[in-house]
Amino acid sequence: MSRSNSTTHIRLTSHPEPGAASRRFPIHWGASEPAERGPVIGTVTRPGDRNVIGAHGGAYGLYRALAVSAGALNPKVRPDLTNTSPAVKIGPFPQWSDPGRIVSLDPWGHIPQVVFAREIAEGLDIRPSIAVTRARLNLPEVLSAMAAGRLKPDGLVLKDSGDIAVTKIAIDPVWHLPGVAARFNVDETELRRTLFEETGGMYPELVTRPDISVFMPPIGGATAYVFGEMEALSDPRRKLTCRVHDECNGSDVFGSDICTCRPYLVHGIEESVREAQNGGAGLVVYYRKEGRALGEVTKFLVYNARKRQEGGDTAATYFERTECVAGVQDARFQQLMPDILHWLGVTRIDRFVSMSNMKYDALVESGIEIVERVALPDELIPPDASVEMEAKKAAGYYAPQGAPTAQDLARISGRDLDKF
């Protein structure tokens, strides 16, 4: 296939071509040095250099294509990466050279403009998949916490104005397919075939190029917010409070009260600020997994189905209605979630602001110690979200101790739970 303006040609093949990119710029995943690991090249300005499947930017690559089609963007343009290096130093940590510990992001993705400066100067189009900057957050709930005396400004982490100083890290996914397959305990060939089929054949190279083992999937990534000093995240002498949060646009941004997402997110931020003020660090990682990774359209369809069913919205049918619409209760599958924490050098979380068993199990099984789990205070649960909370407790998603029995839930919902 080729563009009509003949600026770039991308040829799909059923086998590796002579001089294929995977041989010119091989990627040795898990190598301890960036030069040995090799650059990740997902750009299309020089197709012969590419050594990954997919392209930079995830789903935003399609907007780039529209901009090129509309004549607003020159497809040959390359970014000027001057002064774009991270605002703070991160790593390297031992986890970076463990090929099984990090499989869903490029550990060197925040500094290719530094470690591959010579190659870029010679014409290789290498781009960052991670960006690190400093910022300030301002939330009305934090101002309320200050007014109530729960938080006090210290001039460093929390300003008198209510602004919170943070380090903000944007991360695009970069999947090492053999590692992802191993993480899910599936055959790599089967994983590649399923990825190809379930995306409507979007990436033929998944099945035609077994020599290319790195994939940039067209999905959203994650943003990490660090409260306090970056060094504290990996320092075993200092405490870490952490909230791992999956996107919920309706609640997080617009304040919808049918779930506890924004209250739990803000609670995690408040606890992170307090930990940083006490000499430790806080970490909130925000993953783009809208609607349990089923998407917002599916989520709203489920809302309708739950509220229109006979007997109204009940905890007993909460997950049942999701599965009826989506075919699965939850598609987040937290196995890849710990990678960002390993990249940041985290080995222990002193206060984990979550009662999700899925998240807890994924972190502990990956080798990260969790000392304490912090629940959302009852007074922060919106009334309309009580159904969600009771359903999660009954299904084992939440609160391993004190979860209601089936009989308790039957009294709450007024329905037969024999098949729940």
XYZ file of C-alpha atoms in Angstrom:
420
model
C 0.000 0.000 0.000
C 1.188 3.554 -0.579
C -0.007 7.112 -0.069
C -1.223 8.946 -3.124
C 1.406 11.670 -2.672
C 4.129 8.997 -2.858
C 5.896 10.434 0.182
C 5.962 7.125 2.035
C 5.517 3.507 1.026
C 4.589 0.767 3.471
C 4.553 -2.752 2.086
C 2.830 -5.598 3.867
C 4.573 -8.948 3.441
C 3.873 -12.530 4.409
C 7.485 -13.081 5.428
C 10.477 -10.968 6.482
C 12.055 -9.093 3.595
C 15.810 -9.079 2.996
C 17.324 -6.380 5.194
C 14.148 -6.140 7.279
C 14.109 -3.578 10.071
C 14.047 -6.268 12.726
C 17.558 -7.310 11.620
C 18.919 -3.781 11.064
C 17.763 -2.513 14.454
C 17.098 -5.579 16.602
C 15.331 -5.179 19.937
C 16.748 -7.249 22.784
C 14.011 -6.866 25.386
C 15.297 -6.785 28.954
C 18.850 -5.716 28.089
C 20.451 -3.682 30.873
C 21.769 -0.929 28.586
C 19.766 1.027 25.975
C 22.416 0.544 23.288
C 22.227 -3.215 23.748
C 18.427 -3.207 23.941
C 18.143 -1.120 20.780
C 15.738 1.706 19.866
C 11.996 1.237 19.499
C 11.113 2.661 16.085
C 7.393 2.977 15.449
C 7.559 5.926 13.057
C 6.533 5.783 9.392
C 8.757 8.513 7.942
C 11.301 5.859 6.940
C 9.479 2.504 6.813
C 12.698 0.589 6.314
C 13.826 1.566 9.820
C 10.717 0.284 11.593
C 11.143 -2.581 14.029
C 7.703 -2.691 15.660
C 4.127 -3.426 14.670
C 1.821 -0.412 14.939
C 2.802 3.220 15.385
C 3.388 5.861 18.029
C 0.483 7.549 19.765
C -1.907 4.625 20.122
C -5.409 5.593 19.013
C -4.186 9.133 18.302
C -2.289 7.799 15.317
C -5.612 7.857 13.472
C -5.947 11.590 14.110
C -2.466 12.013 12.716
C -3.615 10.167 9.597
C -6.595 12.515 9.273
C -4.300 15.530 9.636
C -2.059 14.159 6.873
C -5.070 13.406 4.659
C -6.425 16.917 5.190
C -3.096 18.440 4.206
C -2.571 19.963 7.635
C 0.435 17.798 8.495
C 3.464 16.953 6.412
C 3.919 13.178 6.828
C 7.692 13.608 6.650
C 7.875 16.079 9.528
C 9.916 15.072 12.554
C 9.632 16.548 16.047
C 12.312 18.852 17.378
C 13.071 17.128 20.686
C 15.277 19.922 22.050
C 14.592 20.478 25.776
C 11.975 17.714 25.912
C 13.918 15.414 28.245
C 12.295 14.466 31.594
C 11.886 17.134 34.260
C 13.214 14.658 36.852
C 15.493 11.625 36.648
C 13.867 8.190 36.733
C 15.889 4.964 37.026
C 17.389 2.860 35.796
C 16.171 0.188 38.231
C 16.897 -3.551 38.314
C 13.348 -4.234 37.125
C 14.201 -2.671 33.753
C 16.542 -5.538 32.884
C 14.114 -8.257 33.946
C 12.328 -9.214 30.689
C 9.406 -10.715 32.600
C 8.904 -7.804 34.989
C 8.068 -5.081 32.432
C 6.317 -6.194 29.230
C 3.830 -3.417 28.392
C 5.969 -0.262 28.215
C 9.431 0.750 27.025
C 11.659 1.271 30.093
C 13.853 3.615 28.051
C 10.876 5.327 26.399
C 11.277 8.583 28.355
C 14.844 9.261 27.214
C 15.420 8.074 23.621
C 16.298 11.675 22.707
C 19.181 11.304 25.184
C 20.387 7.705 24.902
C 19.924 7.564 21.113
C 20.947 11.153 20.366
C 23.647 10.060 17.917
C 21.274 7.812 15.972
C 18.657 10.569 15.812
C 21.267 13.043 14.572
C 22.179 10.561 11.835
C 18.571 10.482 10.619
C 16.896 7.702 12.579
C 13.346 8.794 13.536
C 13.162 7.652 17.163
C 10.494 9.178 19.377
C 9.634 9.023 23.088
C 6.729 6.896 24.281
C 6.898 8.434 27.784
C 6.997 12.100 28.825
C 7.808 13.432 32.307
C 6.951 16.963 33.412
C 6.074 18.985 36.522
C 2.622 20.403 37.147
C 0.133 21.588 39.758
C -3.278 20.128 40.502
C -6.225 22.002 41.970
C -9.331 20.120 43.085
C -12.379 21.504 44.901
C -12.366 18.494 47.233
C -8.815 19.339 48.313
C -9.917 22.885 49.120
C -12.747 21.382 51.200
C -10.256 19.108 52.988
C -8.146 22.161 53.790
C -11.174 24.047 55.074
C -12.097 21.068 57.267
C -8.544 20.832 58.603
C -7.818 17.382 57.168
C -5.066 18.838 54.989
C -2.758 21.716 55.889
C -0.584 23.617 53.392
C 3.159 23.136 53.770
C 4.312 25.385 50.914
C 6.043 22.510 49.111
C 3.600 19.707 48.346
C 0.433 21.670 49.120
C 0.347 25.425 48.564
C -1.787 27.946 50.446
C -3.892 28.302 47.276
C -4.747 24.590 47.339
C -2.425 23.816 44.432
C -0.670 20.461 44.718
C 2.837 20.108 43.271
C 3.235 16.878 41.298
C 5.432 15.160 38.778
C 3.257 14.025 35.899
C 4.210 11.094 33.639
C 2.365 10.172 30.434
C 2.972 6.619 29.209
C 2.021 5.062 25.875
C 1.845 1.258 25.745
C 4.656 -0.696 24.102
C 4.000 -4.437 24.281
C 6.676 -7.111 24.127
C 4.469 -9.863 22.734
C 6.412 -12.850 24.129
C 6.287 -11.247 27.579
C 2.587 -10.373 27.329
C 1.801 -13.941 26.269
C 3.771 -15.310 29.208
C 2.027 -12.914 31.613
C -1.369 -14.273 30.520
C -0.077 -17.848 30.293
C -1.037 -18.200 26.637
C 0.869 -19.234 23.528
C 2.396 -16.247 21.723
C 1.195 -17.445 18.311
C -2.329 -17.767 19.656
C -2.130 -14.301 21.227
C -0.942 -12.751 17.966
C -3.668 -14.495 15.972
C -6.371 -13.354 18.422
C -5.099 -9.757 18.417
C -5.197 -9.828 14.613
C -8.702 -11.297 14.404
C -10.325 -9.253 17.167
C -9.105 -5.982 15.637
C -10.648 -6.902 12.286
C -7.280 -7.672 10.722
C -5.957 -4.179 11.448
C -2.368 -5.377 11.868
C -1.535 -8.267 9.468
C 2.074 -8.210 10.672
C 0.903 -9.805 13.908
C 0.555 -13.056 11.992
C 2.894 -12.459 9.037
C 5.943 -11.090 10.864
C 6.862 -13.397 13.768
C 10.353 -11.885 13.597
C 8.968 -8.593 14.986
C 8.122 -9.069 18.666
C 7.172 -5.524 19.768
C 3.673 -4.077 19.245
C 2.370 -0.548 19.800
C -1.346 -1.204 20.314
C -3.966 1.404 19.300
C -5.221 1.908 22.853
C -4.962 4.527 25.562
C -2.034 4.480 27.952
C -1.719 5.768 31.498
C -0.665 8.826 33.482
C 1.242 8.617 36.758
C 1.093 11.443 39.300
C 3.916 11.499 41.851
C 3.478 13.474 45.078
C 6.727 14.310 46.844
C 10.226 13.360 45.767
C 10.636 10.854 42.930
C 13.439 9.115 44.838
C 11.052 8.223 47.666
C 9.119 5.804 45.446
C 11.995 3.329 45.427
C 13.452 4.088 48.862
C 12.525 1.276 51.303
C 13.180 3.627 54.233
C 10.306 5.903 53.195
C 6.604 5.143 53.073
C 4.561 5.035 49.885
C 0.817 5.579 49.518
C -0.558 4.467 46.161
C -3.862 4.575 44.319
C -4.214 2.590 41.066
C -7.256 3.999 39.264
C -9.057 2.930 36.112
C -10.653 5.670 34.029
C -14.285 6.625 34.572
C -14.995 9.762 32.570
C -18.552 10.206 33.864
C -17.501 10.244 37.510
C -13.886 11.441 37.369
C -14.594 14.448 35.138
C -18.323 15.140 35.315
C -19.142 13.941 38.837
C -21.739 11.285 38.005
C -22.850 9.707 41.279
C -23.721 6.193 40.093
C -20.258 4.937 41.085
C -17.478 5.686 43.554
C -14.753 6.430 41.023
C -14.137 10.145 41.601
C -14.548 9.895 45.392
C -11.968 7.101 45.507
C -9.635 8.967 43.133
C -9.787 12.139 45.221
C -9.377 10.118 48.421
C -6.233 8.616 46.916
C -4.920 12.079 46.080
C -5.633 13.359 49.603
C -3.880 10.373 51.170
C -0.948 10.800 48.750
C -0.541 14.460 49.686
C -0.520 13.562 53.376
C 2.111 10.846 52.858
C 4.364 13.184 50.882
C 4.065 15.824 53.592
C 5.167 13.213 56.136
C 8.404 12.586 54.221
C 7.262 9.693 52.085
C 5.664 9.756 48.657
C 2.276 9.424 47.044
C 1.521 7.837 43.699
C -1.677 7.827 41.664
C -1.609 5.874 38.405
C -4.528 6.623 36.081
C -5.142 3.929 33.450
C -7.281 4.516 30.344
C -9.633 1.559 30.836
C -13.034 3.219 30.554
C -15.973 1.128 31.701
C -13.835 -1.776 32.949
C -12.070 -1.642 29.560
C -15.408 -2.258 27.812
C -15.836 1.356 26.726
C -18.281 4.102 27.566
C -20.903 3.087 24.989
C -21.125 -0.374 26.520
C -21.184 1.135 30.005
C -24.143 3.375 29.225
C -26.018 0.492 27.598
C -25.530 -1.462 30.813
C -26.804 1.490 32.853
C -30.028 1.451 30.824
C -30.413 -2.306 31.174
C -29.854 -2.184 34.926
C -32.337 0.608 35.572
C -35.092 -0.711 33.269
C -35.149 -4.305 34.455
C -38.013 -5.614 36.546
C -37.334 -4.806 40.166
C -35.049 -1.900 39.329
C -31.294 -1.618 39.739
C -30.068 -4.234 42.224
C -26.777 -5.515 43.517
C -27.820 -9.062 42.645
C -27.964 -8.328 38.904
C -25.184 -5.721 38.714
C -22.602 -7.928 37.025
C -25.183 -10.113 35.326
C -26.472 -7.207 33.260
C -22.913 -6.226 32.302
C -22.200 -9.742 31.090
C -25.476 -9.866 29.146
C -24.498 -6.750 27.183
C -20.710 -7.125 26.930
C -20.234 -10.880 27.169
C -17.849 -10.458 30.120
C -18.107 -8.782 33.504
C -14.735 -7.052 33.388
C -12.106 -6.786 30.620
C -9.446 -4.922 32.558
C -7.431 -8.011 33.559
C -4.904 -6.320 35.808
C -1.916 -8.495 34.852
C -0.215 -5.660 32.939
C -1.015 -2.981 35.522
C 2.037 -3.479 37.813
C 4.507 -2.691 35.003
C 4.425 1.062 35.625
C 5.151 0.579 39.320
C 8.094 -1.694 38.488
C 9.340 0.937 36.036
C 9.252 3.502 38.857
C 11.289 1.193 41.089
C 8.453 0.425 43.512
C 8.972 -2.701 45.618
C 6.600 -1.962 48.516
C 3.334 -0.068 48.948
C 2.727 0.855 52.567
C -0.824 2.108 52.071
C -2.718 0.838 49.030
C -5.778 3.032 48.537
C -7.976 0.335 47.035
C -9.952 -2.675 48.181
C -9.981 -4.302 44.748
C -8.852 -7.902 44.991
C -7.995 -7.944 41.280
C -5.539 -5.066 41.688
C -4.157 -6.357 44.974
C -3.544 -9.859 43.614
C -1.855 -8.561 40.442
C 0.550 -6.370 42.417
C 1.425 -8.988 45.039
C 1.853 -11.745 42.455
C 4.251 -9.462 40.539
C 6.478 -9.171 43.613
C 5.305 -5.866 45.117
C 4.615 -6.015 48.859
C 1.426 -4.356 50.152
C 1.382 -3.546 53.862
C -2.085 -1.999 54.323
C -5.226 -1.585 52.246
C -7.162 1.660 52.651
C -10.916 1.577 52.113
C -13.080 4.437 50.904
C -14.769 6.030 53.940
C -18.505 5.385 54.015
C -19.294 9.090 54.094
C -17.658 9.500 50.653
C -19.889 6.904 48.947
C -22.664 8.591 46.909
C -26.138 7.189 47.715
C -26.702 6.072 44.121
C -23.428 4.105 44.218
C -24.517 1.793 47.056
C -25.670 -0.837 44.553
C -22.209 -0.939 42.976
C -20.482 -1.278 46.338
C -22.681 -4.131 47.563
C -22.373 -5.970 44.259
C -18.579 -5.726 44.334
C -18.440 -6.989 47.900
C -20.636 -9.984 47.108
C -18.679 -10.841 43.957
C -15.334 -10.737 45.760
C -14.111 -7.613 44.001
C -13.957 -5.650 47.211
C -13.299 -6.062 50.944
C -12.008 -9.605 51.515
C -13.035 -9.350 55.156
C -16.543 -8.372 56.096
C -18.095 -8.904 52.671
C -21.823 -9.614 52.951
C -23.064 -13.171 52.586
C -25.482 -14.173 49.835
C -28.285 -13.936 52.391
C -27.220 -10.406 53.345
C -27.244 -9.380 49.716
C -30.613 -11.026 49.152
C -32.083 -8.851 51.886
C -30.543 -5.768 50.255
C -31.744 -6.589 46.766
C -34.918 -8.531 47.474
C -33.970 -11.080 44.791
C -32.993 -14.753 44.624
C -29.202 -15.080 44.556
C -28.923 -18.817 43.915
C -27.511 -18.153 40.452
C -25.464 -15.084 41.281
